[in-house]
Each structure stands twice: as structure tokens, then as C-alpha cells.
mmCIF file of C-alpha atoms in Angstrom:
data_model
loop_
_atom_site.group_PDB
_atom_site.id
_atom_site.type_symbol
_atom_site.label_atom_id
_atom_site.label_comp_id
_atom_site.label_asym_id
_atom_site.label_seq_id
_atom_site.Cartn_x
_atom_site.Cartn_y
_atom_site.Cartn_z
ATOM 1 C CA MET A 1 31.658 -44.651 -7.104
ATOM 2 C CA ARG A 2 32.846 -43.416 -10.464
ATOM 3 C CA ASP A 3 35.156 -41.062 -8.719
ATOM 4 C CA MET A 4 36.339 -43.696 -6.388
ATOM 5 C CA PHE A 5 37.029 -46.180 -9.410
ATOM 6 C CA SER A 6 39.180 -43.559 -10.970
ATOM 7 C CA GLU A 7 41.167 -42.639 -8.115
ATOM 8 C CA VAL A 8 41.887 -46.163 -7.028
ATOM 9 C CA LEU A 9 42.558 -47.028 -10.856
ATOM 10 C CA TYR A 10 45.080 -43.843 -10.963
ATOM 11 C CA ASP A 11 47.080 -45.242 -7.830
ATOM 12 C CA GLU A 12 47.100 -48.948 -9.365
ATOM 13 C CA ALA A 13 48.480 -47.460 -12.559
ATOM 14 C CA LYS A 14 51.111 -45.643 -10.881
ATOM 15 C CA LYS A 15 52.366 -49.037 -9.546
ATOM 16 C CA ASN A 16 51.588 -51.192 -12.610
ATOM 17 C CA PRO A 17 52.594 -49.687 -16.114
ATOM 18 C CA ASP A 18 50.547 -52.489 -17.999
ATOM 19 C CA ILE A 19 47.509 -50.580 -16.754
ATOM 20 C CA TYR A 20 45.724 -48.813 -19.626
ATOM 21 C CA THR A 21 42.573 -47.129 -20.074
ATOM 22 C CA VAL A 22 40.400 -47.077 -23.286
ATOM 23 C CA ALA A 23 37.259 -44.836 -23.258
ATOM 24 C CA ALA A 24 34.529 -44.363 -25.747
ATOM 25 C CA ASP A 25 33.582 -40.559 -26.046
ATOM 26 C CA ILE A 26 33.834 -40.178 -22.188
ATOM 27 C CA SER A 27 35.488 -36.870 -21.311
ATOM 28 C CA PRO A 28 38.156 -37.624 -18.231
ATOM 29 C CA ALA A 29 37.408 -35.908 -14.894
ATOM 30 C CA GLY A 30 38.791 -35.890 -11.633
ATOM 31 C CA SER A 31 41.558 -38.798 -11.034
ATOM 32 C CA MET A 32 40.772 -40.099 -14.508
ATOM 33 C CA ALA A 33 41.821 -36.622 -15.922
ATOM 34 C CA LYS A 34 45.139 -37.004 -13.829
ATOM 35 C CA PHE A 35 45.665 -40.503 -15.397
ATOM 36 C CA TRP A 36 45.287 -39.019 -18.712
ATOM 37 C CA ALA A 37 47.433 -36.090 -18.180
ATOM 38 C CA ASP A 38 50.372 -38.032 -16.507
ATOM 39 C CA TYR A 39 50.149 -41.146 -18.586
ATOM 40 C CA PRO A 40 48.899 -40.231 -22.132
ATOM 41 C CA GLU A 41 50.657 -42.863 -23.879
ATOM 42 C CA ARG A 42 48.461 -45.409 -21.751
ATOM 43 C CA CYS A 43 45.041 -43.726 -22.450
ATOM 44 C CA ILE A 44 43.118 -43.834 -25.543
ATOM 45 C CA ASN A 45 39.796 -42.282 -26.261
ATOM 46 C CA VAL A 46 38.033 -44.000 -29.601
ATOM 47 C CA GLY A 47 35.393 -41.706 -29.865
ATOM 48 C CA VAL A 48 31.939 -43.119 -30.572
ATOM 49 C CA ALA A 49 33.474 -46.373 -31.900
ATOM 50 C CA GLU A 50 32.847 -48.637 -28.844
ATOM 51 C CA GLN A 51 33.502 -51.874 -30.971
ATOM 52 C CA VAL A 52 37.000 -50.536 -31.768
ATOM 53 C CA MET A 53 37.487 -49.638 -27.695
ATOM 54 C CA ILE A 54 36.911 -53.572 -27.062
ATOM 55 C CA GLY A 55 39.175 -54.596 -29.992
ATOM 56 C CA ILE A 56 41.794 -52.230 -28.888
ATOM 57 C CA CYS A 57 41.827 -53.624 -25.269
ATOM 58 C CA ALA A 58 42.034 -57.217 -26.575
ATOM 59 C CA GLY A 59 44.911 -56.264 -28.464
ATOM 60 C CA LEU A 60 46.914 -54.852 -25.395
ATOM 61 C CA ALA A 61 45.686 -57.899 -23.252
ATOM 62 C CA LEU A 62 47.306 -60.057 -25.640
ATOM 63 C CA LYS A 63 50.487 -58.078 -25.566
ATOM 64 C CA GLY A 64 50.701 -58.597 -21.434
ATOM 65 C CA LYS A 65 48.842 -55.475 -20.664
ATOM 66 C CA GLN A 66 45.741 -54.600 -18.260
ATOM 67 C CA PRO A 67 43.450 -52.652 -19.950
ATOM 68 C CA PHE A 68 40.201 -51.011 -18.938
ATOM 69 C CA ALA A 69 37.504 -50.216 -21.447
ATOM 70 C CA TYR A 70 35.564 -47.571 -19.695
ATOM 71 C CA SER A 71 32.201 -45.765 -20.724
ATOM 72 C CA ILE A 72 28.429 -45.286 -19.831
ATOM 73 C CA ALA A 73 27.213 -48.959 -19.548
ATOM 74 C CA THR A 74 24.941 -49.394 -22.360
ATOM 75 C CA PHE A 75 27.847 -48.396 -24.751
ATOM 76 C CA SER A 76 30.558 -50.494 -22.827
ATOM 77 C CA LEU A 77 28.672 -53.715 -23.127
ATOM 78 C CA PHE A 78 25.607 -53.462 -25.075
ATOM 79 C CA ARG A 79 26.907 -51.808 -28.588
ATOM 80 C CA PRO A 80 30.082 -53.670 -28.673
ATOM 81 C CA TYR A 81 28.508 -56.864 -27.367
ATOM 82 C CA GLU A 82 29.993 -59.433 -30.441
ATOM 83 C CA PHE A 83 33.325 -58.001 -29.658
ATOM 84 C CA VAL A 84 32.924 -58.307 -26.021
ATOM 85 C CA ARG A 85 31.938 -62.118 -26.549
ATOM 86 C CA ASP A 86 34.538 -63.064 -29.544
ATOM 87 C CA ASP A 87 37.595 -60.550 -28.641
ATOM 88 C CA LEU A 88 37.229 -61.026 -24.783
ATOM 89 C CA GLY A 89 35.059 -64.020 -23.642
ATOM 90 C CA TYR A 90 35.949 -66.641 -26.337
ATOM 91 C CA GLN A 91 39.812 -65.860 -25.867
ATOM 92 C CA ASN A 92 39.586 -65.268 -22.142
ATOM 93 C CA LEU A 93 41.442 -62.208 -21.917
ATOM 94 C CA PRO A 94 42.036 -60.171 -18.461
ATOM 95 C CA VAL A 95 40.110 -56.864 -19.594
ATOM 96 C CA THR A 96 37.694 -55.044 -17.530
ATOM 97 C CA VAL A 97 34.451 -53.624 -19.136
ATOM 98 C CA VAL A 98 33.457 -50.834 -17.096
ATOM 99 C CA GLY A 99 29.687 -50.310 -17.191
ATOM 100 C CA MET A 100 29.272 -46.754 -15.510
ATOM 101 C CA GLY A 101 25.970 -45.427 -14.614
ATOM 102 C CA ALA A 102 24.549 -48.884 -14.744
ATOM 103 C CA GLY A 103 20.792 -49.818 -14.084
ATOM 104 C CA ILE A 104 18.383 -46.928 -14.442
ATOM 105 C CA ILE A 105 20.457 -44.388 -13.066
ATOM 106 C CA TYR A 106 20.788 -42.636 -16.370
ATOM 107 C CA SER A 107 16.784 -42.015 -15.460
ATOM 108 C CA THR A 108 16.130 -38.751 -17.578
ATOM 109 C CA LEU A 109 18.297 -40.045 -20.800
ATOM 110 C CA GLY A 110 15.754 -42.641 -21.203
ATOM 111 C CA SER A 111 16.075 -46.567 -22.313
ATOM 112 C CA THR A 112 19.051 -45.639 -24.548
ATOM 113 C CA HIS A 113 21.090 -45.054 -21.596
ATOM 114 C CA HIS A 114 19.598 -47.813 -19.238
ATOM 115 C CA THR A 115 21.125 -51.181 -18.554
ATOM 116 C CA GLN A 116 18.244 -53.171 -16.818
ATOM 117 C CA GLU A 117 19.381 -56.391 -18.577
ATOM 118 C CA ASP A 118 23.408 -56.041 -18.399
ATOM 119 C CA ILE A 119 23.758 -58.809 -15.623
ATOM 120 C CA ALA A 120 21.968 -61.346 -17.681
ATOM 121 C CA ILE A 121 23.878 -60.487 -20.911
ATOM 122 C CA ALA A 122 27.522 -59.998 -19.343
ATOM 123 C CA GLY A 123 26.906 -63.208 -17.119
ATOM 124 C CA SER A 124 25.933 -65.521 -20.135
ATOM 125 C CA ILE A 125 29.229 -65.178 -21.905
ATOM 126 C CA PRO A 126 31.495 -67.796 -20.913
ATOM 127 C CA ASN A 127 34.463 -66.880 -18.858
ATOM 128 C CA MET A 128 33.156 -63.309 -18.027
ATOM 129 C CA GLN A 129 33.097 -62.505 -14.143
ATOM 130 C CA VAL A 130 30.565 -60.136 -13.212
ATOM 131 C CA ILE A 131 30.886 -57.700 -10.332
ATOM 132 C CA ALA A 132 28.708 -54.801 -9.193
ATOM 133 C CA PRO A 133 29.871 -53.113 -5.639
ATOM 134 C CA CYS A 134 27.190 -51.442 -3.592
ATOM 135 C CA ASP A 135 29.105 -48.181 -2.680
ATOM 136 C CA PRO A 136 32.512 -46.267 -3.312
ATOM 137 C CA LEU A 137 34.346 -48.665 -0.886
ATOM 138 C CA GLU A 138 33.757 -51.633 -2.482
ATOM 139 C CA THR A 139 34.254 -50.288 -5.582
ATOM 140 C CA ALA A 140 37.452 -49.490 -4.424
ATOM 141 C CA ALA A 141 38.064 -52.949 -3.495
ATOM 142 C CA ALA A 142 36.573 -54.251 -6.839
ATOM 143 C CA THR A 143 38.920 -52.036 -8.920
ATOM 144 C CA LYS A 144 42.049 -53.391 -6.903
ATOM 145 C CA TYR A 145 40.912 -56.797 -7.994
ATOM 146 C CA CYS A 146 40.393 -55.902 -11.689
ATOM 147 C CA ALA A 147 43.762 -54.161 -11.804
ATOM 148 C CA ASN A 148 45.588 -57.380 -10.437
ATOM 149 C CA GLN A 149 43.544 -60.396 -11.672
ATOM 150 C CA LYS A 150 44.504 -62.523 -14.738
ATOM 151 C CA THR A 151 41.712 -64.680 -14.388
ATOM 152 C CA GLY A 152 39.921 -63.439 -17.358
ATOM 153 C CA PRO A 153 37.434 -60.750 -18.610
ATOM 154 C CA VAL A 154 35.474 -58.784 -15.851
ATOM 155 C CA TYR A 155 32.239 -56.664 -16.186
ATOM 156 C CA LEU A 156 32.596 -54.229 -13.278
ATOM 157 C CA ARG A 157 28.993 -52.364 -12.930
ATOM 158 C CA ILE A 158 29.399 -49.162 -11.010
ATOM 159 C CA GLY A 159 27.045 -46.198 -10.160
ATOM 160 C CA LYS A 160 27.895 -42.340 -11.133
ATOM 161 C CA GLY A 161 28.594 -39.897 -8.587
ATOM 162 C CA GLY A 162 27.096 -38.769 -5.129
ATOM 163 C CA HIS A 163 26.299 -42.412 -3.652
ATOM 164 C CA PRO A 164 27.070 -42.914 -0.053
ATOM 165 C CA ASN A 165 29.336 -45.309 1.670
ATOM 166 C CA LEU A 166 27.390 -48.279 3.096
ATOM 167 C CA THR A 167 30.209 -50.459 4.174
ATOM 168 C CA GLU A 168 32.201 -47.925 6.289
ATOM 169 C CA ASN A 169 31.856 -49.865 9.611
ATOM 170 C CA VAL A 170 31.540 -53.683 8.310
ATOM 171 C CA LEU A 171 33.598 -55.909 9.812
ATOM 172 C CA GLU A 172 33.509 -58.816 7.098
ATOM 173 C CA ALA A 173 36.273 -57.422 4.031
ATOM 174 C CA TRP A 174 35.393 -57.721 0.459
ATOM 175 C CA GLU A 175 36.562 -60.973 -1.147
ATOM 176 C CA PHE A 176 36.007 -61.838 -4.960
ATOM 177 C CA GLY A 177 33.319 -64.366 -5.447
ATOM 178 C CA LYS A 178 31.960 -64.330 -1.564
ATOM 179 C CA LEU A 179 28.708 -62.590 -0.387
ATOM 180 C CA ARG A 180 29.327 -60.220 2.330
ATOM 181 C CA TYR A 181 27.353 -59.646 5.586
ATOM 182 C CA LEU A 182 26.717 -56.093 6.130
ATOM 183 C CA ARG A 183 24.635 -56.706 9.366
ATOM 184 C CA ARG A 184 23.813 -59.865 10.811
ATOM 185 C CA GLY A 185 20.131 -60.877 12.071
ATOM 186 C CA SER A 186 18.016 -64.090 12.325
ATOM 187 C CA ASP A 187 14.577 -63.591 11.083
ATOM 188 C CA ILE A 188 15.012 -61.966 7.715
ATOM 189 C CA CYS A 189 17.621 -61.819 4.939
ATOM 190 C CA ILE A 190 17.833 -59.054 2.328
ATOM 191 C CA LEU A 191 20.143 -59.898 -0.841
ATOM 192 C CA SER A 192 21.096 -57.173 -2.871
ATOM 193 C CA TYR A 193 24.016 -55.534 -4.967
ATOM 194 C CA GLY A 194 24.658 -52.362 -6.277
ATOM 195 C CA VAL A 195 23.491 -48.826 -5.532
ATOM 196 C CA VAL A 196 19.834 -50.035 -4.776
ATOM 197 C CA MET A 197 21.558 -51.591 -1.738
ATOM 198 C CA ALA A 198 20.559 -48.086 -0.052
ATOM 199 C CA LYS A 199 16.977 -48.698 -0.314
ATOM 200 C CA ALA A 200 17.477 -52.242 0.882
ATOM 201 C CA ILE A 201 18.935 -50.865 3.936
ATOM 202 C CA GLU A 202 16.155 -48.500 4.470
ATOM 203 C CA VAL A 203 13.997 -51.641 4.296
ATOM 204 C CA ALA A 204 16.111 -53.477 6.883
ATOM 205 C CA ASP A 205 15.890 -50.290 9.356
ATOM 206 C CA ALA A 206 12.109 -50.338 8.870
ATOM 207 C CA LEU A 207 11.719 -54.080 9.470
ATOM 208 C CA GLU A 208 13.933 -53.929 12.787
ATOM 209 C CA ALA A 209 11.825 -50.837 13.865
ATOM 210 C CA SER A 210 9.113 -53.401 13.787
ATOM 211 C CA GLY A 211 10.739 -55.930 15.780
ATOM 212 C CA LYS A 212 12.344 -58.391 13.212
ATOM 213 C CA SER A 213 15.961 -59.446 13.250
ATOM 214 C CA VAL A 214 17.554 -58.553 9.973
ATOM 215 C CA SER A 215 20.412 -59.611 7.965
ATOM 216 C CA VAL A 216 21.791 -57.478 4.880
ATOM 217 C CA VAL A 217 24.005 -59.126 2.450
ATOM 218 C CA SER A 218 26.137 -57.649 -0.555
ATOM 219 C CA VAL A 219 26.291 -60.056 -3.363
ATOM 220 C CA HIS A 220 28.916 -57.834 -5.211
ATOM 221 C CA THR A 221 29.913 -60.751 -7.030
ATOM 222 C CA LEU A 222 27.348 -62.033 -9.256
ATOM 223 C CA LYS A 223 29.383 -64.505 -11.296
ATOM 224 C CA PRO A 224 30.820 -66.618 -10.109
ATOM 225 C CA ILE A 225 27.694 -66.406 -7.815
ATOM 226 C CA ASP A 226 28.584 -67.563 -4.009
ATOM 227 C CA ARG A 227 26.068 -70.601 -4.135
ATOM 228 C CA ILE A 228 27.344 -71.979 -0.686
ATOM 229 C CA GLY A 229 26.732 -68.429 0.946
ATOM 230 C CA ILE A 230 23.320 -68.287 -0.666
ATOM 231 C CA ILE A 231 22.229 -71.578 0.444
ATOM 232 C CA ASP A 232 23.406 -70.492 4.188
ATOM 233 C CA ALA A 233 21.302 -67.349 3.930
ATOM 234 C CA LEU A 234 18.350 -69.342 2.724
ATOM 235 C CA ARG A 235 18.376 -72.138 5.411
ATOM 236 C CA SER A 236 19.326 -69.766 8.131
ATOM 237 C CA HIS A 237 16.487 -67.343 7.627
ATOM 238 C CA ALA A 238 12.552 -67.755 7.598
ATOM 239 C CA GLU A 239 12.349 -65.027 5.146
ATOM 240 C CA VAL A 240 14.524 -64.025 2.314
ATOM 241 C CA ILE A 241 14.312 -60.859 0.123
ATOM 242 C CA VAL A 242 16.002 -59.988 -2.954
ATOM 243 C CA VAL A 243 16.096 -56.273 -4.076
ATOM 244 C CA GLU A 244 17.993 -55.613 -7.680
ATOM 245 C CA GLU A 245 17.674 -53.175 -10.093
ATOM 246 C CA HIS A 246 17.843 -55.602 -13.079
ATOM 247 C CA VAL A 247 15.154 -57.448 -14.943
ATOM 248 C CA PRO A 248 13.585 -60.713 -13.570
ATOM 249 C CA MET A 249 15.396 -62.840 -15.738
ATOM 250 C CA GLY A 250 19.067 -63.517 -15.441
ATOM 251 C CA GLY A 251 19.891 -61.560 -12.346
ATOM 252 C CA LEU A 252 20.204 -62.251 -8.537
ATOM 253 C CA ALA A 253 16.384 -62.842 -8.118
ATOM 254 C CA SER A 254 16.329 -65.624 -11.094
ATOM 255 C CA MET A 255 19.723 -67.270 -9.878
ATOM 256 C CA THR A 256 18.532 -67.389 -6.008
ATOM 257 C CA THR A 257 15.327 -68.862 -7.004
ATOM 258 C CA GLN A 258 16.976 -71.951 -8.855
ATOM 259 C CA ILE A 259 19.073 -72.155 -5.899
ATOM 260 C CA ALA A 260 16.634 -72.133 -3.381
ATOM 261 C CA TRP A 261 14.455 -74.591 -5.422
ATOM 262 C CA GLU A 262 17.707 -76.904 -5.876
ATOM 263 C CA SER A 263 18.620 -76.832 -2.691
ATOM 264 C CA LYS A 264 15.061 -77.507 -1.337
ATOM 265 C CA ALA A 265 15.191 -74.257 0.975
ATOM 266 C CA PRO A 266 12.634 -73.759 3.726
ATOM 267 C CA CYS A 267 12.174 -70.217 3.720
ATOM 268 C CA ASN A 268 9.815 -67.468 2.089
ATOM 269 C CA LEU A 269 11.414 -66.154 -0.754
ATOM 270 C CA HIS A 270 10.211 -62.518 -1.919
ATOM 271 C CA THR A 271 12.034 -60.942 -5.294
ATOM 272 C CA PHE A 272 11.518 -57.343 -6.121
ATOM 273 C CA THR A 273 13.235 -56.349 -9.449
ATOM 274 C CA LEU A 274 12.386 -54.199 -12.542
ATOM 275 C CA GLN A 275 9.874 -55.435 -14.585
ATOM 276 C CA ASP A 276 10.083 -57.275 -17.750
ATOM 277 C CA ALA A 277 9.017 -54.074 -19.775
ATOM 278 C CA PHE A 278 10.567 -50.674 -20.802
ATOM 279 C CA ILE A 279 8.759 -48.022 -18.423
ATOM 280 C CA HIS A 280 7.697 -44.948 -20.364
ATOM 281 C CA CYS A 281 7.903 -43.059 -17.017
ATOM 282 C CA TYR A 282 10.124 -39.451 -16.999
ATOM 283 C CA GLY A 283 11.775 -38.744 -13.682
ATOM 284 C CA SER A 284 14.531 -39.268 -11.340
ATOM 285 C CA HIS A 285 16.176 -42.587 -10.752
ATOM 286 C CA ASP A 286 13.828 -42.972 -7.857
ATOM 287 C CA ASP A 287 10.789 -42.184 -9.933
ATOM 288 C CA ILE A 288 11.522 -44.802 -12.286
ATOM 289 C CA LEU A 289 12.235 -47.367 -9.452
ATOM 290 C CA ALA A 290 9.433 -46.901 -7.897
ATOM 291 C CA ALA A 291 7.565 -46.981 -11.350
ATOM 292 C CA HIS A 292 8.983 -50.512 -11.776
ATOM 293 C CA GLY A 293 7.531 -51.570 -8.186
ATOM 294 C CA ILE A 294 10.875 -50.964 -6.614
ATOM 295 C CA SER A 295 10.021 -48.906 -3.426
ATOM 296 C CA VAL A 296 10.524 -48.960 0.343
ATOM 297 C CA LYS A 297 7.109 -48.786 1.069
ATOM 298 C CA LYS A 298 6.003 -51.370 -1.760
ATOM 299 C CA ILE A 299 8.395 -53.911 -0.150
ATOM 300 C CA LEU A 300 7.327 -53.505 3.173
ATOM 301 C CA ASP A 301 3.637 -53.522 2.218
ATOM 302 C CA THR A 302 4.483 -57.002 0.522
ATOM 303 C CA ILE A 303 6.538 -58.245 3.662
ATOM 304 C CA LEU A 304 4.764 -56.883 6.518
#
């Protein structure tokens, strides 16, 4: 996902001289390195000064530029939060804050590098749009959107490297603000986003093997949430499952629960999220997800 973001941003930057990248202590690699080599006047590395990164992006946007603030998610959103809120949200500037390696992907680096509450934090800022693609192909579509939109600030939540393409054969096109069916069924609907979608698809495969007809939906735009699309999913399936790599509050699970209550949805709703806790577990991404209760076995045991 990180590589796809860099490739697409470089391609967009070749067409649009207003695109800038401002990074905080990240060494450019791949296409990002090519961007920095070919357009050094449009690339700034502020070092360990994340607030400065956001302030520079705000200034660029006020001059009509299309800047991207790029760093590991905890450092692009958490550390400069006040600047993101006041400089970008309050002034409604078209700056994309890229949260790379979001969720608990940086497993072994510990909680300082985990963004298990970033959707809630970014989504609470007025004017902020929140996008979390599930694979490299959705990352490409989201990056193109961010490179050309003038609506306001965006928090773009992406993974690192090595994530598989999950949407290669999906007929529905990616559209900002609209959920996307990766497969359609009639019994159970799984709502998810981000890299944890791979586990959601594993769950769907197991449920289909047991005889269930399963829909899998990418809710890649978390703000504005596709309320109409979620209501339709809640009303057209007997069971709905939310799988997300985020704490229970302020993410897709809580938003879906609220929509289900307000729309008097008749389905059974199950939510699987990170716990409202800092899990003191050292291990891989999968190890920490499992410690939080997100595993294919745990989900299937609950559903079946």
C-alpha cells in the first residue's frame, strides 16, 4: 500500500506542479525517492518536527498548492494533533495527512507506533475526511482522489508493504463516500476496511464453505460515512458483522451500531474490534490482533 501510494502520487505530481510532499523523519524509498529526486523543490523533510510539517502544509495550501503530510500514522496525526485541528480543520484546507502503517501494523515497535484510535481522533475534527483503503488498488484510487480534491483536509490511513490486492476482480468501482461490495450474498454481510479486510475475507470464505451466502463490503470512506449504504446492508442481511482494526469507540463498529439503532435494523449485529486497552503483547501483527480478539477462529466461533 505504501509503495502504491508513492507510485500514484509521483504520477499525479508529474501532471500537477502544485503537489508537494512534506515528510517528518521518513527516508524516501521507491517512487517517493524518485519524486524527491526529480522534484526536490516540491519535497521537504522537516525531521522530527511534526507540528512544523503540518504548519508548512497549511501554508502551502493557502498558496493554492496540494500538499501531502507524510509520516508514520502516530507521528502524522497524534503528535501534531492541535496543528491538524487548527491549521487544517479550522481553515478547511485541502491537505492530505497520510497515516502510514496505521492500526497496529508496527506490532513489535509497541504502543508508541500503534494508532488504534486514529479514526475516532481524525473523524472528530470538523471538515476532516477519513479514507482507509483495504488494499493497494483502493490505495491508488484514494490517492488520486486526494491529489485532485479541494473539499478540505483528508486523513488517509494506509498500511505498509506486502499487502495483497483484494479487489482485483471487483466489478464495483471505488467511489469516495460510497461503500463498495467486494462480493454479494444474501445471508451475512461483513463490513470492514483497511488491511484487516484480508481477515474479513478469510471469515467470508469459511462461512461460505459452511453453506452461507456472504457479502463482503469495503467501507473505505469512514467520514463522510455512507449511511444509506449501511442501512441497506443492515436491512438486506439477517446477520451483519463489523471487523475493524480500531478501538470500539469512534470507529466503524460504533457508527454502524448507532445507524442500526436509529434505523431500527432487524438484523443481528456482531462487532469485532481492538479492545479498549493497551495490550502488553510482543509479537507479529497477527499475534497482537489475536490478543485483542480479532482472529478468524474467534469470529467464526461467535457467529457459528
